[in-house]
Amino acid sequence: MLLLALDTSTRYASVALCSENELLSEYTWFSENNHSVDLLDRIQRIMAQRQISLQQLDAIGVALGPGSFNGVRVALSSAKALAFSLQKPLLGIGTLDVLAAQQQLWRGPICSVLEAGRSELYAGCYFSTETRNPDGEVSYRLQQVGDYLLGTPQALMDFLHTQLSNWPVALSAPVLFCGEMKAASRQALHQGMAEQGVLRDPIQSTRYASVLAQLAWQRLQDGQEDDPLVLEPLYLRRPSITKSTRKQPLLGGSLLRSTDHDTTEREQGALRH
């Protein structure tokens, strides 16, 4: 069986073609804001190199976010189109889950983090469990603790400090923070957690679509899949919508500015609560 995995959640993107037991091809690159052009090019390269047609795929895996509002939609739209047209199972995986799964050998709590803007972070907290089959092969399953979080670094640390004693994992190691973070966020977490937290370096926090494929295979083996017609991005926060000031004179500029201001404040209040 063949699975194509797509991730364009942030400025970094990744595509992988995997069987159940083998990585056949993978591209991971710094895409900046060129996801829509780069993604299709990488998919075509992988399929051509392996001499595989899209019709030979058995499933599609895709990262759902959170992340860049536009970036997340590029991979998701492509994955939904492929799954729908090919009539193949679609498996959506949270981007924070992918980050955490890459650190699943860590013998302690794992906290995956992405920048959310407005001095806030997206975060997910996990631990992993190990199993061995009769042939001696080791596999890991990721277990999430609580819901996804959106808040300041201090709010994340407050959550961790109150929850660590209740986690179903032996605290033989500090919390491992991984993901794409700015220097200010890394410094805040380092200083606030002291000996209770360590940070994975940025290169080792790079997301790989082969890990996304692994999580997608697990869902497929569990009999799960998503409906391409209804699967949506996992944003955690609604995108900010602004109106062009060039159109305001045509619409009654002063009234429009007042209405937009009131709407923005209402939306921000809803996001905070």
PDB file of C-alpha atoms in Angstrom:
ATOM      1  CA  MET A   1       0.000   0.000   0.000  1.00  0.00           C
ATOM      2  CA  LEU A   2       1.139   3.543  -0.740  1.00  0.00           C
ATOM      3  CA  LEU A   3       0.417   6.742   1.179  1.00  0.00           C
ATOM      4  CA  LEU A   4       1.238  10.296   0.105  1.00  0.00           C
ATOM      5  CA  ALA A   5       1.744  12.727   3.012  1.00  0.00           C
ATOM      6  CA  LEU A   6       1.575  16.532   2.607  1.00  0.00           C
ATOM      7  CA  ASP A   7       2.497  19.283   5.090  1.00  0.00           C
ATOM      8  CA  THR A   8       2.652  23.012   4.334  1.00  0.00           C
ATOM      9  CA  SER A   9       1.697  24.270   7.796  1.00  0.00           C
ATOM     10  CA  THR A  10       4.491  26.831   8.191  1.00  0.00           C
ATOM     11  CA  ARG A  11       7.325  28.320   6.152  1.00  0.00           C
ATOM     12  CA  TYR A  12       8.773  24.793   6.116  1.00  0.00           C
ATOM     13  CA  ALA A  13       7.046  22.207   3.960  1.00  0.00           C
ATOM     14  CA  SER A  14       7.412  18.470   3.482  1.00  0.00           C
ATOM     15  CA  VAL A  15       6.095  15.750   1.171  1.00  0.00           C
ATOM     16  CA  ALA A  16       6.641  12.008   1.552  1.00  0.00           C
ATOM     17  CA  LEU A  17       5.670   8.840  -0.260  1.00  0.00           C
ATOM     18  CA  CYS A  18       5.608   5.812   2.034  1.00  0.00           C
ATOM     19  CA  SER A  19       4.505   2.226   2.091  1.00  0.00           C
ATOM     20  CA  GLU A  20       3.431   0.669   5.378  1.00  0.00           C
ATOM     21  CA  ASN A  21       7.028  -0.298   6.183  1.00  0.00           C
ATOM     22  CA  GLU A  22       9.237   1.826   3.951  1.00  0.00           C
ATOM     23  CA  LEU A  23       9.987   5.447   3.119  1.00  0.00           C
ATOM     24  CA  LEU A  24      10.137   5.609  -0.671  1.00  0.00           C
ATOM     25  CA  SER A  25      10.839   9.318  -1.130  1.00  0.00           C
ATOM     26  CA  GLU A  26      10.701  12.560   0.825  1.00  0.00           C
ATOM     27  CA  TYR A  27      11.261  16.275   0.257  1.00  0.00           C
ATOM     28  CA  THR A  28      11.539  18.751   3.127  1.00  0.00           C
ATOM     29  CA  TRP A  29      12.371  22.362   2.328  1.00  0.00           C
ATOM     30  CA  PHE A  30      12.090  26.020   3.311  1.00  0.00           C
ATOM     31  CA  SER A  31       9.187  27.202   1.182  1.00  0.00           C
ATOM     32  CA  GLU A  32       8.677  30.697   2.645  1.00  0.00           C
ATOM     33  CA  ASN A  33       5.364  31.713   1.013  1.00  0.00           C
ATOM     34  CA  ASN A  34       5.621  29.623  -2.171  1.00  0.00           C
ATOM     35  CA  HIS A  35       3.635  26.613  -0.976  1.00  0.00           C
ATOM     36  CA  SER A  36       1.124  26.552  -3.812  1.00  0.00           C
ATOM     37  CA  VAL A  37       3.852  26.396  -6.486  1.00  0.00           C
ATOM     38  CA  ASP A  38       6.359  24.245  -4.593  1.00  0.00           C
ATOM     39  CA  LEU A  39       3.919  21.582  -3.390  1.00  0.00           C
ATOM     40  CA  LEU A  40       2.665  20.489  -6.805  1.00  0.00           C
ATOM     41  CA  ASP A  41       6.215  20.480  -8.162  1.00  0.00           C
ATOM     42  CA  ARG A  42       7.446  18.206  -5.335  1.00  0.00           C
ATOM     43  CA  ILE A  43       4.493  15.832  -5.718  1.00  0.00           C
ATOM     44  CA  GLN A  44       5.196  15.506  -9.440  1.00  0.00           C
ATOM     45  CA  ARG A  45       8.900  14.887  -8.785  1.00  0.00           C
ATOM     46  CA  ILE A  46       8.246  12.147  -6.234  1.00  0.00           C
ATOM     47  CA  MET A  47       5.746  10.321  -8.424  1.00  0.00           C
ATOM     48  CA  ALA A  48       8.018  10.554 -11.478  1.00  0.00           C
ATOM     49  CA  GLN A  49      11.133   9.399  -9.619  1.00  0.00           C
ATOM     50  CA  ARG A  50       9.351   6.352  -8.235  1.00  0.00           C
ATOM     51  CA  GLN A  51       7.506   5.781 -11.531  1.00  0.00           C
ATOM     52  CA  ILE A  52       4.188   5.704  -9.682  1.00  0.00           C
ATOM     53  CA  SER A  53       0.932   7.207 -10.872  1.00  0.00           C
ATOM     54  CA  LEU A  54      -1.507   8.996  -8.597  1.00  0.00           C
ATOM     55  CA  GLN A  55      -4.025   6.225  -9.271  1.00  0.00           C
ATOM     56  CA  GLN A  56      -1.694   3.770  -7.506  1.00  0.00           C
ATOM     57  CA  LEU A  57      -1.970   5.642  -4.197  1.00  0.00           C
ATOM     58  CA  ASP A  58      -3.967   3.933  -1.452  1.00  0.00           C
ATOM     59  CA  ALA A  59      -4.355   6.865   0.961  1.00  0.00           C
ATOM     60  CA  ILE A  60      -3.561  10.546   1.487  1.00  0.00           C
ATOM     61  CA  GLY A  61      -2.276  12.047   4.749  1.00  0.00           C
ATOM     62  CA  VAL A  62      -2.278  15.780   5.440  1.00  0.00           C
ATOM     63  CA  ALA A  63      -1.244  18.149   8.233  1.00  0.00           C
ATOM     64  CA  LEU A  64      -4.256  20.149   9.453  1.00  0.00           C
ATOM     65  CA  GLY A  65      -2.506  22.923  11.378  1.00  0.00           C
ATOM     66  CA  PRO A  66      -2.341  25.042  13.384  1.00  0.00           C
ATOM     67  CA  GLY A  67       0.128  27.160  11.499  1.00  0.00           C
ATOM     68  CA  SER A  68       0.051  29.685   8.692  1.00  0.00           C
ATOM     69  CA  PHE A  69      -3.558  30.372   7.677  1.00  0.00           C
ATOM     70  CA  ASN A  70      -2.704  30.288   3.975  1.00  0.00           C
ATOM     71  CA  GLY A  71      -0.042  27.602   4.236  1.00  0.00           C
ATOM     72  CA  VAL A  72      -2.273  25.071   5.964  1.00  0.00           C
ATOM     73  CA  ARG A  73      -4.909  25.442   3.265  1.00  0.00           C
ATOM     74  CA  VAL A  74      -2.500  24.670   0.416  1.00  0.00           C
ATOM     75  CA  ALA A  75      -1.768  21.112   1.550  1.00  0.00           C
ATOM     76  CA  LEU A  76      -5.301  20.511   2.798  1.00  0.00           C
ATOM     77  CA  SER A  77      -6.922  21.659  -0.452  1.00  0.00           C
ATOM     78  CA  SER A  78      -4.549  19.497  -2.482  1.00  0.00           C
ATOM     79  CA  ALA A  79      -5.079  16.461  -0.250  1.00  0.00           C
ATOM     80  CA  LYS A  80      -8.861  16.827  -0.336  1.00  0.00           C
ATOM     81  CA  ALA A  81      -8.857  17.152  -4.127  1.00  0.00           C
ATOM     82  CA  LEU A  82      -6.693  14.043  -4.499  1.00  0.00           C
ATOM     83  CA  ALA A  83      -8.710  11.982  -2.030  1.00  0.00           C
ATOM     84  CA  PHE A  84     -12.005  12.997  -3.608  1.00  0.00           C
ATOM     85  CA  SER A  85     -10.957  12.505  -7.227  1.00  0.00           C
ATOM     86  CA  LEU A  86      -9.106   9.227  -6.588  1.00  0.00           C
ATOM     87  CA  GLN A  87     -11.705   7.962  -4.097  1.00  0.00           C
ATOM     88  CA  LYS A  88      -8.972   7.156  -1.566  1.00  0.00           C
ATOM     89  CA  PRO A  89      -9.016   7.475   2.255  1.00  0.00           C
ATOM     90  CA  LEU A  90      -8.005  10.877   3.650  1.00  0.00           C
ATOM     91  CA  LEU A  91      -6.275  11.091   7.031  1.00  0.00           C
ATOM     92  CA  GLY A  92      -5.926  14.494   8.725  1.00  0.00           C
ATOM     93  CA  ILE A  93      -3.229  14.878  11.406  1.00  0.00           C
ATOM     94  CA  GLY A  94      -2.606  17.864  13.685  1.00  0.00           C
ATOM     95  CA  THR A  95       0.665  19.648  12.941  1.00  0.00           C
ATOM     96  CA  LEU A  96       1.529  19.748  16.652  1.00  0.00           C
ATOM     97  CA  ASP A  97       1.040  15.965  16.744  1.00  0.00           C
ATOM     98  CA  VAL A  98       3.616  15.554  13.977  1.00  0.00           C
ATOM     99  CA  LEU A  99       6.136  17.667  15.885  1.00  0.00           C
ATOM    100  CA  ALA A 100       5.612  15.635  19.051  1.00  0.00           C
ATOM    101  CA  ALA A 101       5.786  12.282  17.261  1.00  0.00           C
ATOM    102  CA  GLN A 102       9.281  13.127  16.030  1.00  0.00           C
ATOM    103  CA  GLN A 103      10.372  13.277  19.682  1.00  0.00           C
ATOM    104  CA  GLN A 104       8.532  10.158  20.854  1.00  0.00           C
ATOM    105  CA  LEU A 105      11.716   8.476  22.128  1.00  0.00           C
ATOM    106  CA  TRP A 106      11.852  11.121  24.877  1.00  0.00           C
ATOM    107  CA  ARG A 107      11.240   9.535  28.297  1.00  0.00           C
ATOM    108  CA  GLY A 108       9.127  12.314  29.674  1.00  0.00           C
ATOM    109  CA  PRO A 109       6.531  14.934  28.767  1.00  0.00           C
ATOM    110  CA  ILE A 110       6.695  16.406  25.258  1.00  0.00           C
ATOM    111  CA  CYS A 111       5.381  19.881  24.454  1.00  0.00           C
ATOM    112  CA  SER A 112       5.250  20.842  20.770  1.00  0.00           C
ATOM    113  CA  VAL A 113       5.060  24.556  20.049  1.00  0.00           C
ATOM    114  CA  LEU A 114       4.479  26.874  17.086  1.00  0.00           C
ATOM    115  CA  GLU A 115       4.348  30.652  16.944  1.00  0.00           C
ATOM    116  CA  ALA A 116       0.780  31.977  16.791  1.00  0.00           C
ATOM    117  CA  GLY A 117       1.489  35.703  16.464  1.00  0.00           C
ATOM    118  CA  ARG A 118       0.388  38.410  18.908  1.00  0.00           C
ATOM    119  CA  SER A 119       3.119  37.150  21.315  1.00  0.00           C
ATOM    120  CA  GLU A 120       1.214  33.876  21.712  1.00  0.00           C
ATOM    121  CA  LEU A 121       1.990  30.217  21.058  1.00  0.00           C
ATOM    122  CA  TYR A 122       0.122  27.186  19.790  1.00  0.00           C
ATOM    123  CA  ALA A 123       0.990  24.190  21.937  1.00  0.00           C
ATOM    124  CA  GLY A 124       0.134  20.536  22.507  1.00  0.00           C
ATOM    125  CA  CYS A 125       1.294  18.320  25.376  1.00  0.00           C
ATOM    126  CA  TYR A 126       1.996  14.594  24.996  1.00  0.00           C
ATOM    127  CA  PHE A 127       3.715  11.474  26.204  1.00  0.00           C
ATOM    128  CA  SER A 128       4.507   8.342  24.219  1.00  0.00           C
ATOM    129  CA  THR A 129       4.002   4.669  25.004  1.00  0.00           C
ATOM    130  CA  GLU A 130       6.216   1.856  23.745  1.00  0.00           C
ATOM    131  CA  THR A 131       5.083  -1.550  22.515  1.00  0.00           C
ATOM    132  CA  ARG A 132       6.979  -4.514  21.093  1.00  0.00           C
ATOM    133  CA  ASN A 133       5.665  -7.171  18.752  1.00  0.00           C
ATOM    134  CA  PRO A 134       6.667 -10.867  18.865  1.00  0.00           C
ATOM    135  CA  ASP A 135       9.432 -10.180  16.328  1.00  0.00           C
ATOM    136  CA  GLY A 136      11.073  -7.692  18.668  1.00  0.00           C
ATOM    137  CA  GLU A 137      10.094  -4.604  16.683  1.00  0.00           C
ATOM    138  CA  VAL A 138       9.437  -1.508  18.786  1.00  0.00           C
ATOM    139  CA  SER A 139       6.656   0.929  17.966  1.00  0.00           C
ATOM    140  CA  TYR A 140       5.354   4.039  19.687  1.00  0.00           C
ATOM    141  CA  ARG A 141       1.944   5.594  20.178  1.00  0.00           C
ATOM    142  CA  LEU A 142       1.484   9.241  21.041  1.00  0.00           C
ATOM    143  CA  GLN A 143      -0.950  10.186  23.818  1.00  0.00           C
ATOM    144  CA  GLN A 144      -2.131  13.787  24.100  1.00  0.00           C
ATOM    145  CA  VAL A 145      -2.699  15.349  27.522  1.00  0.00           C
ATOM    146  CA  GLY A 146      -5.514  17.904  27.511  1.00  0.00           C
ATOM    147  CA  ASP A 147      -6.560  20.048  24.572  1.00  0.00           C
ATOM    148  CA  TYR A 148      -4.479  22.141  22.224  1.00  0.00           C
ATOM    149  CA  LEU A 149      -3.463  25.430  23.806  1.00  0.00           C
ATOM    150  CA  LEU A 150      -3.334  28.998  22.518  1.00  0.00           C
ATOM    151  CA  GLY A 151      -1.756  31.572  24.801  1.00  0.00           C
ATOM    152  CA  THR A 152       1.358  33.361  25.973  1.00  0.00           C
ATOM    153  CA  PRO A 153       4.503  31.458  26.985  1.00  0.00           C
ATOM    154  CA  GLN A 154       3.619  32.268  30.609  1.00  0.00           C
ATOM    155  CA  ALA A 155       0.139  30.769  30.222  1.00  0.00           C
ATOM    156  CA  LEU A 156       1.675  27.598  28.772  1.00  0.00           C
ATOM    157  CA  MET A 157       4.121  27.335  31.667  1.00  0.00           C
ATOM    158  CA  ASP A 158       1.330  27.900  34.197  1.00  0.00           C
ATOM    159  CA  PHE A 159      -0.584  25.018  32.615  1.00  0.00           C
ATOM    160  CA  LEU A 160       2.448  22.751  32.741  1.00  0.00           C
ATOM    161  CA  HIS A 161       3.255  23.578  36.357  1.00  0.00           C
ATOM    162  CA  THR A 162      -0.289  22.679  37.447  1.00  0.00           C
ATOM    163  CA  GLN A 163      -0.542  19.519  35.340  1.00  0.00           C
ATOM    164  CA  LEU A 164       2.866  17.822  35.570  1.00  0.00           C
ATOM    165  CA  SER A 165       2.149  16.005  38.837  1.00  0.00           C
ATOM    166  CA  ASN A 166      -1.010  14.491  37.335  1.00  0.00           C
ATOM    167  CA  TRP A 167       0.459  13.283  34.046  1.00  0.00           C
ATOM    168  CA  PRO A 168       0.349   9.525  33.432  1.00  0.00           C
ATOM    169  CA  VAL A 169       4.071   9.376  32.706  1.00  0.00           C
ATOM    170  CA  ALA A 170       6.976   8.982  35.086  1.00  0.00           C
ATOM    171  CA  LEU A 171       8.822  12.296  35.334  1.00  0.00           C
ATOM    172  CA  SER A 172      12.226  10.747  34.738  1.00  0.00           C
ATOM    173  CA  ALA A 173      12.992  13.598  32.361  1.00  0.00           C
ATOM    174  CA  PRO A 174      12.025  17.272  32.120  1.00  0.00           C
ATOM    175  CA  VAL A 175       9.486  18.630  29.649  1.00  0.00           C
ATOM    176  CA  LEU A 176      10.907  18.626  26.129  1.00  0.00           C
ATOM    177  CA  PHE A 177       9.867  21.687  24.093  1.00  0.00           C
ATOM    178  CA  CYS A 178      10.084  21.264  20.328  1.00  0.00           C
ATOM    179  CA  GLY A 179       8.917  23.238  17.317  1.00  0.00           C
ATOM    180  CA  GLU A 180       9.436  26.473  15.427  1.00  0.00           C
ATOM    181  CA  MET A 181       9.887  29.224  18.000  1.00  0.00           C
ATOM    182  CA  LYS A 182      11.310  32.714  17.999  1.00  0.00           C
ATOM    183  CA  ALA A 183      14.282  33.500  20.198  1.00  0.00           C
ATOM    184  CA  ALA A 184      12.074  35.420  22.648  1.00  0.00           C
ATOM    185  CA  SER A 185       9.749  32.445  23.091  1.00  0.00           C
ATOM    186  CA  ARG A 186      12.637  30.037  23.617  1.00  0.00           C
ATOM    187  CA  GLN A 187      14.186  32.330  26.193  1.00  0.00           C
ATOM    188  CA  ALA A 188      10.895  32.750  28.070  1.00  0.00           C
ATOM    189  CA  LEU A 189      10.332  28.984  28.258  1.00  0.00           C
ATOM    190  CA  HIS A 190      13.931  28.325  29.273  1.00  0.00           C
ATOM    191  CA  GLN A 191      13.883  30.880  32.068  1.00  0.00           C
ATOM    192  CA  GLY A 192      10.378  30.062  33.266  1.00  0.00           C
ATOM    193  CA  MET A 193      10.770  26.275  33.419  1.00  0.00           C
ATOM    194  CA  ALA A 194      14.325  26.238  34.792  1.00  0.00           C
ATOM    195  CA  GLU A 195      15.334  22.603  35.449  1.00  0.00           C
ATOM    196  CA  GLN A 196      11.857  21.324  34.576  1.00  0.00           C
ATOM    197  CA  GLY A 197      12.196  22.009  30.868  1.00  0.00           C
ATOM    198  CA  VAL A 198      14.658  21.654  27.995  1.00  0.00           C
ATOM    199  CA  LEU A 199      14.443  22.820  24.383  1.00  0.00           C
ATOM    200  CA  ARG A 200      15.091  20.765  21.269  1.00  0.00           C
ATOM    201  CA  ASP A 201      17.314  22.663  18.833  1.00  0.00           C
ATOM    202  CA  PRO A 202      15.603  24.121  15.739  1.00  0.00           C
ATOM    203  CA  ILE A 203      17.083  21.686  13.204  1.00  0.00           C
ATOM    204  CA  GLN A 204      15.912  18.653  15.173  1.00  0.00           C
ATOM    205  CA  SER A 205      12.474  20.267  15.424  1.00  0.00           C
ATOM    206  CA  THR A 206      12.022  20.334  11.644  1.00  0.00           C
ATOM    207  CA  ARG A 207       8.837  18.528  10.597  1.00  0.00           C
ATOM    208  CA  TYR A 208       9.076  15.561   8.244  1.00  0.00           C
ATOM    209  CA  ALA A 209       6.172  14.236   6.210  1.00  0.00           C
ATOM    210  CA  SER A 210       7.380  10.672   6.794  1.00  0.00           C
ATOM    211  CA  VAL A 211       6.389  11.102  10.457  1.00  0.00           C
ATOM    212  CA  LEU A 212       3.041  12.486   9.333  1.00  0.00           C
ATOM    213  CA  ALA A 213       2.685   9.360   7.171  1.00  0.00           C
ATOM    214  CA  GLN A 214       3.386   7.150  10.196  1.00  0.00           C
ATOM    215  CA  LEU A 215       0.587   8.791  12.178  1.00  0.00           C
ATOM    216  CA  ALA A 216      -1.734   8.550   9.175  1.00  0.00           C
ATOM    217  CA  TRP A 217      -1.002   4.824   8.841  1.00  0.00           C
ATOM    218  CA  GLN A 218      -1.868   4.342  12.503  1.00  0.00           C
ATOM    219  CA  ARG A 219      -5.239   6.028  12.014  1.00  0.00           C
ATOM    220  CA  LEU A 220      -5.926   3.997   8.889  1.00  0.00           C
ATOM    221  CA  GLN A 221      -5.070   0.741  10.706  1.00  0.00           C
ATOM    222  CA  ASP A 222      -7.463   1.770  13.469  1.00  0.00           C
ATOM    223  CA  GLY A 223     -10.230   2.002  10.884  1.00  0.00           C
ATOM    224  CA  GLN A 224     -10.385   5.790  10.867  1.00  0.00           C
ATOM    225  CA  GLU A 225     -10.514   8.232   7.963  1.00  0.00           C
ATOM    226  CA  ASP A 226     -11.878  11.724   7.231  1.00  0.00           C
ATOM    227  CA  ASP A 227     -14.510  12.950   4.815  1.00  0.00           C
ATOM    228  CA  PRO A 228     -12.805  15.207   2.229  1.00  0.00           C
ATOM    229  CA  LEU A 229     -15.999  17.202   1.853  1.00  0.00           C
ATOM    230  CA  VAL A 230     -16.093  18.337   5.473  1.00  0.00           C
ATOM    231  CA  LEU A 231     -12.491  18.178   6.758  1.00  0.00           C
ATOM    232  CA  GLU A 232     -11.391  21.659   7.863  1.00  0.00           C
ATOM    233  CA  PRO A 233      -8.100  23.274   8.949  1.00  0.00           C
ATOM    234  CA  LEU A 234      -7.263  23.250  12.636  1.00  0.00           C
ATOM    235  CA  TYR A 235      -6.660  26.948  13.155  1.00  0.00           C
ATOM    236  CA  LEU A 236      -7.380  27.409  16.920  1.00  0.00           C
ATOM    237  CA  ARG A 237      -7.826  31.098  16.068  1.00  0.00           C
ATOM    238  CA  ARG A 238      -9.915  32.722  13.357  1.00  0.00           C
ATOM    239  CA  PRO A 239      -7.936  34.607  10.697  1.00  0.00           C
ATOM    240  CA  SER A 240      -7.905  38.390  10.904  1.00  0.00           C
ATOM    241  CA  ILE A 241      -9.939  39.945   8.082  1.00  0.00           C
ATOM    242  CA  THR A 242      -9.346  43.508   7.010  1.00  0.00           C
ATOM    243  CA  LYS A 243     -10.952  45.670   4.335  1.00  0.00           C
ATOM    244  CA  SER A 244      -9.056  47.712   1.788  1.00  0.00           C
ATOM    245  CA  THR A 245      -8.939  51.414   2.712  1.00  0.00           C
ATOM    246  CA  ARG A 246      -8.959  52.242  -1.014  1.00  0.00           C
ATOM    247  CA  LYS A 247     -12.601  51.140  -1.198  1.00  0.00           C
ATOM    248  CA  GLN A 248     -13.789  53.144   1.797  1.00  0.00           C
ATOM    249  CA  PRO A 249     -14.694  56.376  -0.067  1.00  0.00           C
ATOM    250  CA  LEU A 250     -17.037  54.350  -2.274  1.00  0.00           C
ATOM    251  CA  LEU A 251     -18.745  52.785   0.716  1.00  0.00           C
ATOM    252  CA  GLY A 252     -18.941  55.712   3.108  1.00  0.00           C
ATOM    253  CA  GLY A 253     -15.520  55.786   4.662  1.00  0.00           C
ATOM    254  CA  SER A 254     -16.257  57.197   8.138  1.00  0.00           C
ATOM    255  CA  LEU A 255     -19.143  54.809   8.801  1.00  0.00           C
ATOM    256  CA  LEU A 256     -17.148  51.813   7.567  1.00  0.00           C
ATOM    257  CA  ARG A 257     -14.181  52.581   9.783  1.00  0.00           C
ATOM    258  CA  SER A 258     -16.417  52.866  12.829  1.00  0.00           C
ATOM    259  CA  THR A 259     -18.190  49.592  12.049  1.00  0.00           C
ATOM    260  CA  ASP A 260     -14.922  47.770  11.372  1.00  0.00           C
ATOM    261  CA  HIS A 261     -13.471  49.001  14.662  1.00  0.00           C
ATOM    262  CA  ASP A 262     -16.471  47.773  16.633  1.00  0.00           C
ATOM    263  CA  THR A 263     -16.431  44.420  14.846  1.00  0.00           C
ATOM    264  CA  THR A 264     -12.714  43.954  15.470  1.00  0.00           C
ATOM    265  CA  GLU A 265     -13.151  44.563  19.181  1.00  0.00           C
ATOM    266  CA  ARG A 266     -16.039  42.110  19.368  1.00  0.00           C
ATOM    267  CA  GLU A 267     -14.001  39.471  17.531  1.00  0.00           C
ATOM    268  CA  GLN A 268     -11.003  39.968  19.790  1.00  0.00           C
ATOM    269  CA  GLY A 269     -13.215  39.646  22.841  1.00  0.00           C
ATOM    270  CA  ALA A 270     -14.639  36.391  21.514  1.00  0.00           C
ATOM    271  CA  LEU A 271     -11.152  35.041  20.884  1.00  0.00           C
ATOM    272  CA  ARG A 272     -10.031  35.838  24.396  1.00  0.00           C
ATOM    273  CA  HIS A 273     -13.068  34.193  25.960  1.00  0.00           C
TER     274      HIS A 273
END
